[in-house]
Short mmCIF file of C-alpha atoms in Angstrom, two decimals:
data_model
loop_
_atom_site.label_atom_id
_atom_site.label_comp_id
_atom_site.label_asym_id
_atom_site.label_seq_id
_atom_site.Cartn_x
_atom_site.Cartn_y
_atom_site.Cartn_z
CA MET A 58 -27.07 28.75 -37.60
CA SER A 59 -23.99 26.56 -38.71
CA ASN A 60 -22.30 26.29 -35.55
CA ASN A 61 -24.86 26.77 -32.83
CA ALA A 62 -26.37 24.10 -31.65
CA ILE A 63 -28.64 27.19 -29.83
CA GLU A 64 -29.17 30.80 -30.52
CA VAL A 65 -30.98 32.63 -27.88
CA ASP A 66 -31.76 36.03 -29.60
CA HIS A 67 -33.24 38.32 -27.40
CA VAL A 68 -35.66 36.88 -25.19
CA SER A 69 -37.91 38.35 -22.80
CA MET A 70 -41.05 36.32 -20.86
CA MET A 71 -43.67 37.75 -19.77
CA PHE A 72 -45.93 36.65 -17.30
CA ASN A 73 -48.94 37.84 -15.85
CA ILE A 74 -49.17 36.60 -12.37
CA ASN A 75 -53.63 37.23 -11.37
CA SER A 76 -54.42 36.08 -14.91
CA GLU A 77 -52.20 32.78 -15.47
CA GLY A 78 -53.81 29.78 -13.23
CA VAL A 79 -57.36 30.37 -12.97
CA ASP A 80 -58.76 27.58 -14.86
CA ASN A 81 -62.78 28.75 -14.27
CA ALA A 82 -65.26 30.71 -14.60
CA LYS A 83 -65.96 32.09 -11.56
CA GLU A 84 -62.64 32.81 -10.58
CA TYR A 85 -61.97 34.59 -13.97
CA VAL A 86 -65.82 36.78 -13.05
CA VAL A 87 -64.44 37.48 -9.65
CA LYS A 88 -60.79 38.73 -10.75
CA ALA A 89 -62.68 40.75 -13.43
CA ALA A 90 -64.77 42.19 -11.87
CA LYS A 91 -62.29 43.26 -9.59
CA LYS A 92 -60.45 44.06 -12.14
CA GLN A 93 -57.58 42.06 -12.04
CA LEU A 94 -57.01 40.31 -14.59
CA HIS A 95 -54.35 42.57 -16.68
CA PHE A 96 -52.66 44.35 -14.30
CA SER A 97 -49.20 43.41 -12.85
CA ARG A 98 -47.09 42.07 -15.04
CA PHE A 99 -43.63 40.18 -14.60
CA TRP A 100 -40.75 39.10 -16.39
CA ALA A 101 -39.33 35.84 -15.77
CA LEU A 102 -37.24 36.81 -18.91
CA LYS A 103 -35.62 40.18 -19.64
CA ASP A 104 -33.70 40.75 -23.01
CA VAL A 105 -31.94 37.30 -22.66
CA SER A 106 -29.13 36.87 -25.53
CA PHE A 107 -26.83 33.95 -25.95
CA SER A 108 -25.54 31.05 -28.52
CA VAL A 109 -24.38 27.61 -27.79
CA LYS A 110 -21.82 25.61 -30.17
CA LYS A 111 -21.89 22.31 -30.61
CA GLY A 112 -20.82 20.26 -28.94
CA ASP A 113 -20.28 22.51 -26.18
CA ARG A 114 -21.61 22.33 -21.99
CA MET A 115 -22.72 24.91 -20.82
CA GLY A 116 -23.71 25.32 -17.66
CA ILE A 117 -26.54 27.19 -15.98
CA MET A 118 -26.67 28.86 -13.01
CA GLY A 119 -29.00 31.15 -10.97
CA PHE A 120 -30.22 31.30 -7.69
CA ASN A 121 -33.68 30.54 -7.08
CA GLY A 122 -36.18 32.27 -9.16
CA ALA A 123 -33.66 34.15 -12.14
CA GLY A 124 -35.26 32.47 -14.29
CA LYS A 125 -33.06 29.17 -15.22
CA SER A 126 -37.56 27.65 -15.97
CA THR A 127 -37.71 29.71 -18.57
CA LEU A 128 -35.21 29.37 -20.23
CA LEU A 129 -35.13 25.74 -20.24
CA LYS A 130 -38.84 25.69 -21.48
CA THR A 131 -38.33 28.57 -23.98
CA ILE A 132 -35.20 26.07 -25.50
CA ALA A 133 -37.45 23.01 -25.45
CA GLY A 134 -39.82 24.89 -27.18
CA VAL A 135 -42.49 24.63 -24.57
CA LEU A 136 -42.49 27.68 -24.48
CA LYS A 137 -43.38 31.14 -26.37
CA PRO A 138 -41.03 33.49 -25.37
CA THR A 139 -42.95 36.97 -25.74
CA ILE A 140 -40.48 39.07 -27.43
CA GLY A 141 -37.10 37.48 -29.18
CA SER A 142 -36.48 34.15 -30.92
CA VAL A 143 -34.29 30.94 -30.11
CA LYS A 144 -33.69 28.55 -33.09
CA THR A 145 -31.88 25.24 -32.62
CA GLU A 146 -30.91 22.90 -34.41
CA GLY A 147 -31.13 19.35 -34.17
CA LYS A 148 -32.84 16.93 -31.44
CA ILE A 149 -33.87 18.19 -28.20
CA ALA A 150 -34.60 15.67 -25.15
CA PRO A 151 -35.34 17.34 -22.26
CA LEU A 152 -34.59 14.61 -19.53
CA ILE A 153 -36.53 16.31 -16.88
CA GLU A 154 -38.57 14.31 -14.56
CA LEU A 155 -39.02 11.36 -17.08
CA SER A 156 -41.81 10.19 -15.91
CA ALA A 157 -44.01 12.59 -17.77
CA GLY A 158 -44.65 10.88 -20.93
CA PHE A 159 -45.69 7.42 -19.57
CA ASP A 160 -49.48 5.63 -19.92
CA SER A 161 -49.61 3.73 -16.44
CA ASN A 162 -52.47 1.32 -17.52
CA TYR A 163 -49.81 1.11 -20.46
CA SER A 164 -47.12 -2.68 -20.29
CA GLY A 165 -43.50 -1.61 -20.30
CA ARG A 166 -43.10 -2.20 -24.06
CA GLU A 167 -46.11 -0.11 -25.48
CA ASN A 168 -44.76 2.83 -23.36
CA ILE A 169 -41.84 2.93 -24.69
CA PHE A 170 -43.22 2.97 -27.92
CA LEU A 171 -45.42 6.14 -27.07
CA TYR A 172 -42.59 7.86 -25.77
CA ALA A 173 -40.15 8.33 -28.07
CA ALA A 174 -43.14 8.66 -30.56
CA THR A 175 -44.09 12.05 -28.33
CA MET A 176 -40.15 13.00 -28.76
CA GLY A 177 -40.78 12.43 -32.13
CA PHE A 178 -39.38 9.56 -33.82
CA SER A 179 -40.61 7.42 -36.19
CA ARG A 180 -41.52 3.03 -35.49
CA LYS A 181 -38.64 2.04 -37.33
CA PHE A 182 -35.50 4.42 -35.42
CA ILE A 183 -36.83 3.99 -31.87
CA GLU A 184 -37.00 -0.67 -32.87
CA GLU A 185 -33.96 0.04 -33.62
CA LYS A 186 -32.81 1.27 -29.66
CA PHE A 187 -35.73 -1.22 -28.18
CA ASP A 188 -33.15 -4.02 -27.00
CA GLU A 189 -30.80 -0.97 -26.27
CA ILE A 190 -33.35 0.87 -23.83
CA ILE A 191 -34.92 -2.81 -22.04
CA GLU A 192 -31.04 -3.87 -21.08
CA PHE A 193 -29.69 -0.42 -19.77
CA SER A 194 -33.64 -0.02 -17.94
CA GLU A 195 -32.79 -3.46 -16.49
CA LEU A 196 -36.15 -3.73 -16.97
CA GLY A 197 -35.47 -8.04 -17.43
CA LYS A 198 -39.42 -10.09 -18.10
CA PHE A 199 -41.03 -6.76 -16.42
CA ILE A 200 -41.31 -5.02 -19.65
CA ASP A 201 -45.13 -6.43 -20.15
CA ALA A 202 -46.53 -6.01 -16.93
CA PRO A 203 -48.49 -2.23 -17.19
CA LEU A 204 -47.07 0.64 -15.50
CA LYS A 205 -48.98 0.86 -12.42
CA SER A 206 -46.74 -2.00 -11.09
CA TYR A 207 -43.82 -0.53 -11.58
CA SER A 208 -41.97 0.90 -8.71
CA SER A 209 -40.83 3.99 -8.93
CA GLY A 210 -37.04 3.20 -9.47
CA MET A 211 -38.18 1.36 -12.59
CA LYS A 212 -39.78 4.23 -13.97
CA SER A 213 -36.82 6.32 -13.78
CA ARG A 214 -34.83 3.36 -15.27
CA LEU A 215 -36.92 2.85 -18.27
CA GLY A 216 -37.40 6.55 -18.51
CA PHE A 217 -33.77 7.39 -18.45
CA ALA A 218 -32.76 4.54 -20.68
CA ILE A 219 -34.92 5.94 -23.54
CA ALA A 220 -34.02 9.51 -23.10
CA THR A 221 -30.57 8.72 -23.30
CA SER A 222 -31.14 5.58 -25.90
CA VAL A 223 -32.10 8.04 -28.30
CA LYS A 224 -29.04 10.09 -28.97
CA PRO A 225 -30.33 13.52 -28.86
CA GLU A 226 -28.32 16.17 -30.59
CA VAL A 227 -29.52 18.99 -27.48
CA LEU A 228 -29.73 17.31 -23.77
CA ILE A 229 -31.00 19.04 -21.27
CA LEU A 230 -30.45 18.37 -17.43
CA ASP A 231 -32.38 19.99 -15.02
CA GLU A 232 -30.81 19.09 -12.00
CA VAL A 233 -28.40 16.30 -10.75
CA LEU A 234 -29.27 12.67 -11.95
CA SER A 235 -30.65 10.35 -8.61
CA VAL A 236 -31.85 7.64 -10.86
CA GLY A 237 -31.65 4.81 -9.27
CA ASP A 238 -29.86 2.73 -6.51
CA ALA A 239 -25.95 3.59 -6.51
CA ALA A 240 -25.21 1.12 -8.57
CA PHE A 241 -27.18 2.21 -12.26
CA ARG A 242 -26.48 5.91 -10.56
CA GLU A 243 -23.13 4.89 -11.57
CA LYS A 244 -24.08 3.13 -15.41
CA SER A 245 -26.26 6.43 -15.43
CA GLU A 246 -23.39 8.79 -15.24
CA LYS A 247 -20.86 6.54 -17.30
CA ARG A 248 -23.83 7.15 -20.06
CA ILE A 249 -24.00 10.31 -19.91
CA GLU A 250 -20.33 11.39 -19.48
CA GLY A 251 -20.11 8.84 -23.10
CA MET A 252 -22.81 11.03 -24.14
CA MET A 253 -20.72 14.34 -24.10
CA GLY A 254 -17.51 11.96 -25.61
CA ASN A 255 -19.32 12.02 -28.75
CA GLY A 256 -19.85 15.73 -29.60
CA VAL A 257 -23.41 16.59 -28.14
CA THR A 258 -24.43 18.93 -26.63
CA VAL A 259 -25.55 19.76 -23.37
CA LEU A 260 -27.30 22.63 -21.37
CA TYR A 261 -26.87 22.15 -17.73
CA VAL A 262 -28.46 23.24 -14.71
CA SER A 263 -26.83 23.26 -11.09
CA HIS A 264 -26.72 25.24 -8.22
CA SER A 265 -23.24 23.17 -7.38
CA THR A 266 -20.24 25.63 -9.09
CA ALA A 267 -18.45 21.81 -9.35
CA SER A 268 -20.30 19.73 -10.99
CA VAL A 269 -20.17 22.65 -13.53
CA GLU A 270 -17.10 23.42 -13.61
CA LYS A 271 -16.35 19.65 -13.94
CA ILE A 272 -19.28 18.92 -16.90
CA CYS A 273 -19.20 22.37 -18.37
CA ASN A 274 -16.90 23.93 -20.56
CA LYS A 275 -19.67 27.29 -20.27
CA ALA A 276 -21.32 28.82 -18.13
CA ILE A 277 -24.40 31.65 -17.67
CA ILE A 278 -25.78 33.22 -15.13
CA LEU A 279 -29.13 34.50 -14.98
CA THR A 280 -29.88 37.69 -11.86
CA GLN A 281 -33.77 38.20 -11.60
CA GLY A 282 -33.80 37.25 -15.70
CA GLN A 283 -31.38 39.02 -16.66
CA LEU A 284 -27.50 37.52 -18.87
CA VAL A 285 -25.22 38.92 -16.01
CA ALA A 286 -22.23 36.87 -16.74
CA ASN A 287 -21.76 34.55 -19.78
CA GLY A 288 -17.59 33.43 -20.63
CA GLU A 289 -15.91 30.82 -19.89
CA ALA A 290 -17.00 27.88 -16.91
CA ASP A 291 -14.27 28.92 -14.69
CA GLU A 292 -14.16 32.13 -14.81
CA VAL A 293 -18.20 31.98 -13.98
CA CYS A 294 -18.56 30.09 -11.63
CA GLU A 295 -15.21 31.84 -10.11
CA LEU A 296 -18.03 35.29 -10.18
CA TYR A 297 -20.77 32.82 -8.54
CA ARG A 298 -18.80 31.94 -5.78
CA GLN A 299 -18.27 35.35 -5.40
CA MET A 300 -22.53 36.06 -6.06
CA ILE A 301 -23.20 33.75 -2.97
CA LYS A 302 -20.73 35.31 -0.74
CA GLN A 303 -22.46 38.81 -1.16
CA LYS A 304 -25.67 36.95 -0.37
CA MET B 87 -45.27 32.86 -51.06
CA GLN B 88 -44.66 33.24 -47.06
CA LYS B 89 -47.92 32.18 -46.74
CA LEU B 90 -46.83 28.55 -48.40
CA ALA B 91 -43.19 28.42 -46.82
CA ALA B 92 -45.43 28.25 -43.51
CA ILE B 93 -48.40 26.08 -44.58
CA LYS B 94 -45.36 23.66 -45.43
CA LYS B 95 -43.90 24.08 -42.37
CA HIS B 96 -46.77 22.75 -40.64
CA LYS B 97 -47.01 19.79 -42.80
CA ASP B 98 -43.61 18.97 -42.00
CA ASN B 99 -44.05 18.94 -38.86
CA PHE B 100 -47.76 16.48 -39.26
CA MET B 101 -45.32 13.96 -41.17
CA LYS B 102 -42.34 14.09 -38.11
CA TYR B 103 -45.33 13.80 -35.16
CA ARG B 104 -47.90 11.50 -37.14
CA TYR B 105 -46.14 8.04 -35.80
CA LEU B 106 -47.41 10.00 -32.72
CA LEU B 107 -51.01 10.47 -33.67
CA LYS B 108 -50.97 6.87 -34.65
CA GLU B 109 -49.78 5.36 -31.21
CA LEU B 110 -52.15 7.74 -29.56
CA VAL B 111 -55.15 6.18 -31.51
CA SER B 112 -53.86 2.92 -30.71
CA LYS B 113 -53.14 3.91 -27.40
CA GLN B 114 -56.90 5.06 -26.44
CA ILE B 115 -59.08 2.41 -28.76
CA LYS B 116 -56.84 -0.45 -27.09
CA LEU B 117 -57.25 0.71 -22.94
CA GLN B 118 -60.71 1.86 -23.31
CA TYR B 119 -61.29 -2.21 -23.67
CA ARG B 120 -57.83 -3.48 -22.63
CA ASP B 121 -58.91 -5.43 -18.40
CA SER B 122 -61.80 -6.75 -19.05
CA VAL B 123 -63.08 -9.84 -20.49
CA LEU B 124 -65.22 -9.60 -23.08
CA GLY B 125 -63.37 -6.50 -24.78
CA MET B 126 -63.50 -5.66 -28.12
CA PHE B 127 -67.68 -6.75 -27.64
CA TRP B 128 -68.36 -4.35 -25.96
CA THR B 129 -68.21 -1.82 -28.94
CA LEU B 130 -71.23 -4.24 -30.36
CA LEU B 131 -73.10 -5.04 -26.89
CA GLN B 132 -73.18 -1.54 -25.08
CA PRO B 133 -75.31 -0.31 -28.27
CA LEU B 134 -77.22 -2.78 -28.80
CA LEU B 135 -78.56 -2.89 -25.22
CA THR B 136 -78.99 0.78 -24.86
CA MET B 137 -80.76 -0.51 -28.44
CA ILE B 138 -83.35 -2.58 -26.44
CA VAL B 139 -83.84 -0.94 -23.03
CA LEU B 140 -84.84 2.27 -25.60
CA SER B 141 -86.99 0.45 -27.35
CA ILE B 142 -88.47 -1.35 -25.07
CA VAL B 143 -89.22 2.10 -23.39
CA PHE B 144 -90.54 4.25 -26.37
CA MET B 145 -91.72 1.97 -28.59
CA ASN B 146 -95.43 1.86 -27.50
CA LEU B 147 -94.87 5.89 -27.24
CA PHE B 148 -92.74 6.97 -29.98
CA GLY B 149 -93.25 3.69 -32.85
CA ARG B 150 -96.31 3.30 -34.09
CA ASP B 151 -96.25 5.20 -36.27
CA SER B 152 -94.65 2.65 -39.74
CA SER B 153 -94.41 5.01 -42.22
CA GLN B 154 -92.18 7.76 -40.60
CA VAL B 155 -89.82 4.80 -38.58
CA VAL B 156 -90.25 1.69 -40.51
CA ASN B 157 -89.51 -0.02 -38.01
CA TYR B 158 -88.30 1.82 -34.50
CA PRO B 159 -84.59 -0.30 -32.73
CA VAL B 160 -83.09 0.30 -36.61
CA TYR B 161 -84.44 4.21 -36.49
CA LEU B 162 -83.03 4.83 -32.84
CA LEU B 163 -80.17 2.15 -33.63
CA CYS B 164 -79.21 5.35 -36.40
CA GLY B 165 -80.03 7.71 -33.92
CA ARG B 166 -78.02 7.07 -31.52
CA LEU B 167 -74.40 5.20 -33.19
CA LEU B 168 -73.51 8.91 -34.73
CA PHE B 169 -74.68 10.99 -31.64
CA GLU B 170 -73.24 8.62 -29.47
CA PHE B 171 -69.77 9.91 -31.78
CA PHE B 172 -71.05 13.19 -31.47
CA THR B 173 -71.07 13.23 -27.73
CA SER B 174 -68.47 10.94 -26.90
CA SER B 175 -65.41 12.10 -29.18
CA THR B 176 -66.28 15.63 -28.28
CA LYS B 177 -66.61 14.79 -24.70
CA ARG B 178 -62.77 13.56 -24.78
CA SER B 179 -61.78 16.46 -27.24
CA MET B 180 -62.16 18.66 -24.72
CA ARG B 181 -60.54 17.26 -22.60
CA SER B 182 -57.46 15.78 -24.57
CA ILE B 183 -54.34 19.40 -22.91
CA ARG B 184 -55.09 18.70 -19.70
CA SER B 185 -55.16 14.99 -19.31
CA HIS B 186 -51.34 15.25 -20.95
CA ALA B 187 -50.39 18.47 -18.87
CA GLY B 188 -47.86 16.53 -18.18
CA ILE B 189 -46.31 15.91 -21.57
CA ILE B 190 -47.30 19.85 -22.75
CA LYS B 191 -45.51 20.99 -19.30
CA LYS B 192 -42.73 19.18 -20.59
CA VAL B 193 -41.57 18.40 -24.92
CA TYR B 194 -42.18 20.90 -27.30
CA VAL B 195 -45.24 18.56 -29.30
CA PRO B 196 -47.78 19.60 -31.66
CA LYS B 197 -51.53 20.25 -29.12
CA TYR B 198 -53.68 19.46 -31.61
CA ILE B 199 -52.33 16.00 -31.72
CA TYR B 200 -54.40 14.99 -29.08
CA PRO B 201 -57.69 16.82 -30.07
CA LEU B 202 -57.84 14.98 -32.55
CA SER B 203 -56.39 11.75 -31.45
CA SER B 204 -59.53 11.97 -29.54
CA VAL B 205 -62.26 12.45 -32.31
CA LEU B 206 -59.59 9.77 -34.75
CA SER B 207 -59.53 7.06 -31.83
CA THR B 208 -63.94 7.46 -30.80
CA PHE B 209 -64.09 7.56 -35.13
CA VAL B 210 -63.06 4.41 -35.39
CA THR B 211 -64.54 2.72 -32.48
CA SER B 212 -67.76 4.01 -33.36
CA MET B 213 -67.64 2.72 -37.33
CA LEU B 214 -66.19 -0.71 -35.97
CA SER B 215 -70.21 -0.57 -33.97
CA LEU B 216 -72.18 0.69 -37.14
CA SER B 217 -71.48 -3.43 -37.09
CA VAL B 218 -74.33 -3.35 -34.91
CA LEU B 219 -76.30 -2.01 -37.28
CA ALA B 220 -76.15 -4.35 -39.73
CA ILE B 221 -76.35 -7.48 -37.74
CA VAL B 222 -80.12 -5.62 -36.24
CA ILE B 223 -81.42 -5.00 -39.96
CA ILE B 224 -80.58 -8.06 -40.80
CA PHE B 225 -82.39 -10.31 -37.50
CA PHE B 226 -85.39 -8.26 -38.61
CA ASN B 227 -84.96 -9.52 -42.76
CA ILE B 228 -85.03 -12.50 -41.27
CA ILE B 229 -87.88 -12.67 -38.99
CA LYS B 230 -89.88 -10.91 -41.08
CA ARG B 231 -90.69 -7.80 -38.67
CA ASN B 232 -90.90 -4.65 -40.06
CA PRO B 233 -87.92 -5.48 -42.97
CA ILE B 234 -86.00 -2.91 -44.55
CA THR B 235 -84.79 -2.88 -47.72
CA ILE B 236 -81.25 -1.87 -48.51
CA THR B 237 -80.73 -1.04 -52.32
CA TRP B 238 -77.72 0.92 -53.20
CA HIS B 239 -78.75 4.07 -52.05
CA VAL B 240 -76.54 3.04 -48.52
CA VAL B 241 -73.66 3.64 -49.44
CA PHE B 242 -74.89 7.63 -49.38
CA ALA B 243 -74.35 7.28 -45.65
CA VAL B 244 -70.68 7.92 -45.37
CA ILE B 245 -71.75 11.68 -46.62
CA PRO B 246 -73.39 12.41 -43.23
CA ILE B 247 -70.62 10.55 -41.43
CA ILE B 248 -68.00 12.73 -42.95
CA ILE B 249 -69.79 15.45 -42.00
CA LEU B 250 -70.36 14.67 -39.06
CA PHE B 251 -66.24 13.75 -38.01
CA PHE B 252 -65.49 17.17 -39.93
CA PHE B 253 -68.20 18.76 -37.66
CA SER B 254 -67.64 16.88 -33.86
CA LEU B 255 -63.89 17.35 -34.47
CA GLY B 256 -64.41 21.33 -35.21
CA VAL B 257 -66.36 21.25 -31.75
CA GLY B 258 -63.67 19.15 -30.20
CA MET B 259 -61.49 21.71 -30.14
CA ILE B 260 -62.95 24.63 -29.71
CA LEU B 261 -64.05 23.06 -26.41
CA ALA B 262 -60.60 21.53 -26.20
CA THR B 263 -59.77 25.36 -25.62
CA LEU B 264 -62.09 26.84 -24.21
CA SER B 265 -61.88 23.96 -20.86
CA VAL B 266 -57.97 24.84 -20.24
CA PHE B 267 -58.84 28.99 -20.00
CA PHE B 268 -62.58 27.82 -18.44
CA LYS B 269 -62.51 24.38 -16.71
CA ASP B 270 -66.84 24.15 -15.55
CA ILE B 271 -66.78 24.05 -19.51
CA GLU B 272 -66.79 19.88 -18.57
CA ASN B 273 -69.60 20.73 -16.14
CA ILE B 274 -71.98 22.72 -18.91
CA TYR B 275 -70.68 20.51 -21.81
CA ASP B 276 -72.21 17.12 -20.19
CA VAL B 277 -75.80 19.18 -19.20
CA PHE B 278 -75.78 20.28 -22.84
CA THR B 279 -75.61 16.90 -24.70
CA LEU B 280 -78.08 15.44 -22.32
CA LEU B 281 -80.16 18.25 -23.14
CA LEU B 282 -79.51 18.17 -26.99
CA PHE B 283 -80.23 14.45 -26.48
CA TYR B 284 -84.25 15.04 -25.96
CA ILE B 285 -84.05 18.11 -28.49
CA THR B 286 -82.03 15.36 -31.58
CA PRO B 287 -85.05 13.98 -32.76
CA ILE B 288 -83.81 10.48 -31.96
CA VAL B 289 -85.75 8.63 -30.06
CA TYR B 290 -88.33 10.34 -31.68
CA HIS B 291 -89.53 11.37 -34.21
CA ILE B 292 -89.93 15.12 -35.66
CA SER B 293 -93.52 14.91 -36.48
CA ARG B 294 -94.68 13.57 -32.84
CA LEU B 295 -93.79 17.04 -31.28
CA GLY B 296 -96.84 18.13 -32.62
CA PHE B 297 -95.80 21.49 -33.90
CA GLU B 298 -96.46 22.86 -37.99
CA GLU B 299 -94.21 22.40 -40.50
CA GLY B 300 -93.00 26.31 -40.97
CA SER B 301 -93.87 27.32 -36.96
CA TRP B 302 -90.08 28.71 -35.01
CA GLN B 303 -89.95 25.88 -33.14
CA MET B 304 -89.75 23.64 -35.97
CA ARG B 305 -87.11 26.20 -37.43
CA LEU B 306 -85.12 26.16 -33.94
CA ILE B 307 -84.86 21.86 -34.38
CA LYS B 308 -83.88 21.86 -37.99
CA LEU B 309 -80.84 24.62 -36.66
CA ASN B 310 -78.69 21.76 -34.77
CA PRO B 311 -76.67 19.63 -37.58
CA ILE B 312 -77.26 16.66 -36.24
CA TYR B 313 -80.60 16.74 -37.00
CA GLY B 314 -79.96 17.33 -40.79
CA ILE B 315 -77.02 14.89 -40.27
CA ILE B 316 -78.49 12.40 -38.67
CA GLY B 317 -81.93 12.33 -40.85
CA MET B 318 -78.93 11.39 -43.62
CA PHE B 319 -78.00 8.22 -42.98
CA ARG B 320 -81.43 7.27 -41.75
CA ALA B 321 -82.69 7.76 -45.46
CA SER B 322 -79.89 6.08 -46.99
CA ILE B 323 -80.38 2.92 -44.18
CA LEU B 324 -84.26 3.43 -43.74
CA PHE B 325 -86.22 5.14 -47.40
CA GLY B 326 -83.74 3.83 -49.58
CA THR B 327 -86.86 2.77 -51.65
CA GLU B 328 -88.29 6.32 -51.43
CA PHE B 329 -84.71 7.23 -51.39
CA SER B 330 -84.86 11.45 -52.97
CA HIS B 331 -87.45 12.13 -51.46
CA TYR B 332 -86.46 11.45 -48.18
CA TRP B 333 -82.38 13.22 -48.88
CA ASP B 334 -82.93 16.18 -48.19
CA MET B 335 -80.62 19.09 -50.97
CA LYS B 336 -81.54 22.28 -48.56
CA LEU B 337 -80.28 20.75 -45.79
CA MET B 338 -77.18 18.69 -46.71
CA ILE B 339 -75.17 22.07 -47.88
CA TYR B 340 -76.49 23.30 -44.83
CA THR B 341 -74.72 20.49 -42.72
CA ILE B 342 -71.69 20.82 -44.70
CA ILE B 343 -71.97 24.18 -44.19
CA CYS B 344 -72.06 24.18 -40.42
CA SER B 345 -69.27 21.98 -40.22
CA VAL B 346 -66.59 24.18 -42.58
CA ILE B 347 -67.68 27.18 -40.61
CA VAL B 348 -66.89 24.92 -36.90
CA MET B 349 -64.35 23.40 -38.41
CA VAL B 350 -62.43 26.64 -38.82
CA LEU B 351 -63.64 28.27 -36.00
CA GLY B 352 -62.33 25.27 -33.86
CA PHE B 353 -58.66 25.51 -35.91
CA VAL B 354 -58.29 29.39 -35.39
CA MET B 355 -59.46 29.74 -32.13
CA PHE B 356 -57.58 26.41 -31.11
CA HIS B 357 -53.70 28.01 -32.27
CA LYS B 358 -54.24 31.34 -31.48
CA ASN B 359 -54.61 30.50 -27.26
CA GLN B 360 -52.66 27.07 -27.95
CA ASP B 361 -48.68 29.10 -27.10
CA LYS B 362 -51.21 30.15 -23.52
CA PHE B 363 -52.52 26.45 -21.97
CA ILE B 364 -48.65 25.53 -20.64
CA LEU B 365 -50.13 28.89 -18.29
CA HIS B 366 -53.33 27.05 -17.03
CA ILE B 367 -53.73 23.78 -17.22
#
């Protein structure tokens, strides 16, 4: 573990297509009567093993439905794998859909505390980062207005500012960032590059081999839940390009 | 050894997220009163107004027998404050997992934090609304109509409150788990609490039902732990002078056992199913 930030050990993830998503008794009874509840298994991940060293930037590629999101969720600790285990070291900050932790009746200031608390930080820690977050989010005097009065750009700027100010050890980037206007986007890209320079471990999900080659030094490919390639970013990207052609 | 390590892990995890718990509790309290002109006053006003309305409606029907109820508005308020805590905390707790689905799907958070914070925040506001009880008692003692003699036995009121807290937490955990898998529980529970309000002696005294002591109907009503909890609370406030006569030791032990069983059941159910929550919300 010492050198690895993430260890994914023989992880398999099974879903039951029929019983999941059933959230009321009527549907449950109907499906039980039709004996549809315990059949049709679906393995979203099949025996996936790899590890990410500290400071590595790992690109995760694969076609739609290959299991990328499922893999990220098991690493983030949101999903528990059916078989196998995931070990991680340090704080993981997911940068996917930044607005998830917010409450619309709360002011921007209160939301900063709430959001950071959800990510498991102490009050003291957040207070230290507070001015930095407000400054970076460019919200100024609006910070005390309730969140429901914010535009979507303001919300995502605030979310981005919090997630990156807390200096996580592992940063999960799902798809390319499209936060705010052009100027803010440039500012946020710079910020992420700066974090990478500081030895943060990055998991980067993308379909674009160009951006994976630019950002990552390692990469993996998933196909129908299986790990088909794991190695240096440029070699894996080459392979991925061939796969796209064959498809 | 392994068990000990697991307990330690849970404790460390709780310590890490205790700030989140605090944030959630204060959020729920703050948001409840934000944008309302009277603000926190509603915690006092709401039970007071309901007490007045219910007293007007039921006074003639149930309030005549002063040996059993002493002072009808106070009798009513004692029952209603505790009952209100039970229903609103369990209802909030039931919805807590669904209403935080957005976060649960994205970030790892110990999920029990949500039902726990719901019960805790309701507990805080309910404790504040207990001051209404004090105000009403003082009011009746000043105007000298059905005055209530408060003795040192009033400290015993803490016991039913603690029992009720854990009982509500247990029920809340069970409901939170069930409602993830069966959303209909929310509708059923609303009807259930209404029914529970009438079968629990809150607006009336149990003797008014006309069942004989020891009959199966009487036993059935006493099976409800909230009956015993409210009974203990009333004994410590209304019957301070004849406390030992009104305080039912057997019922106390029964309610403690009930809340321990419900708590354990709630936590076990929640713990066993929490990894599946994400697939259904």
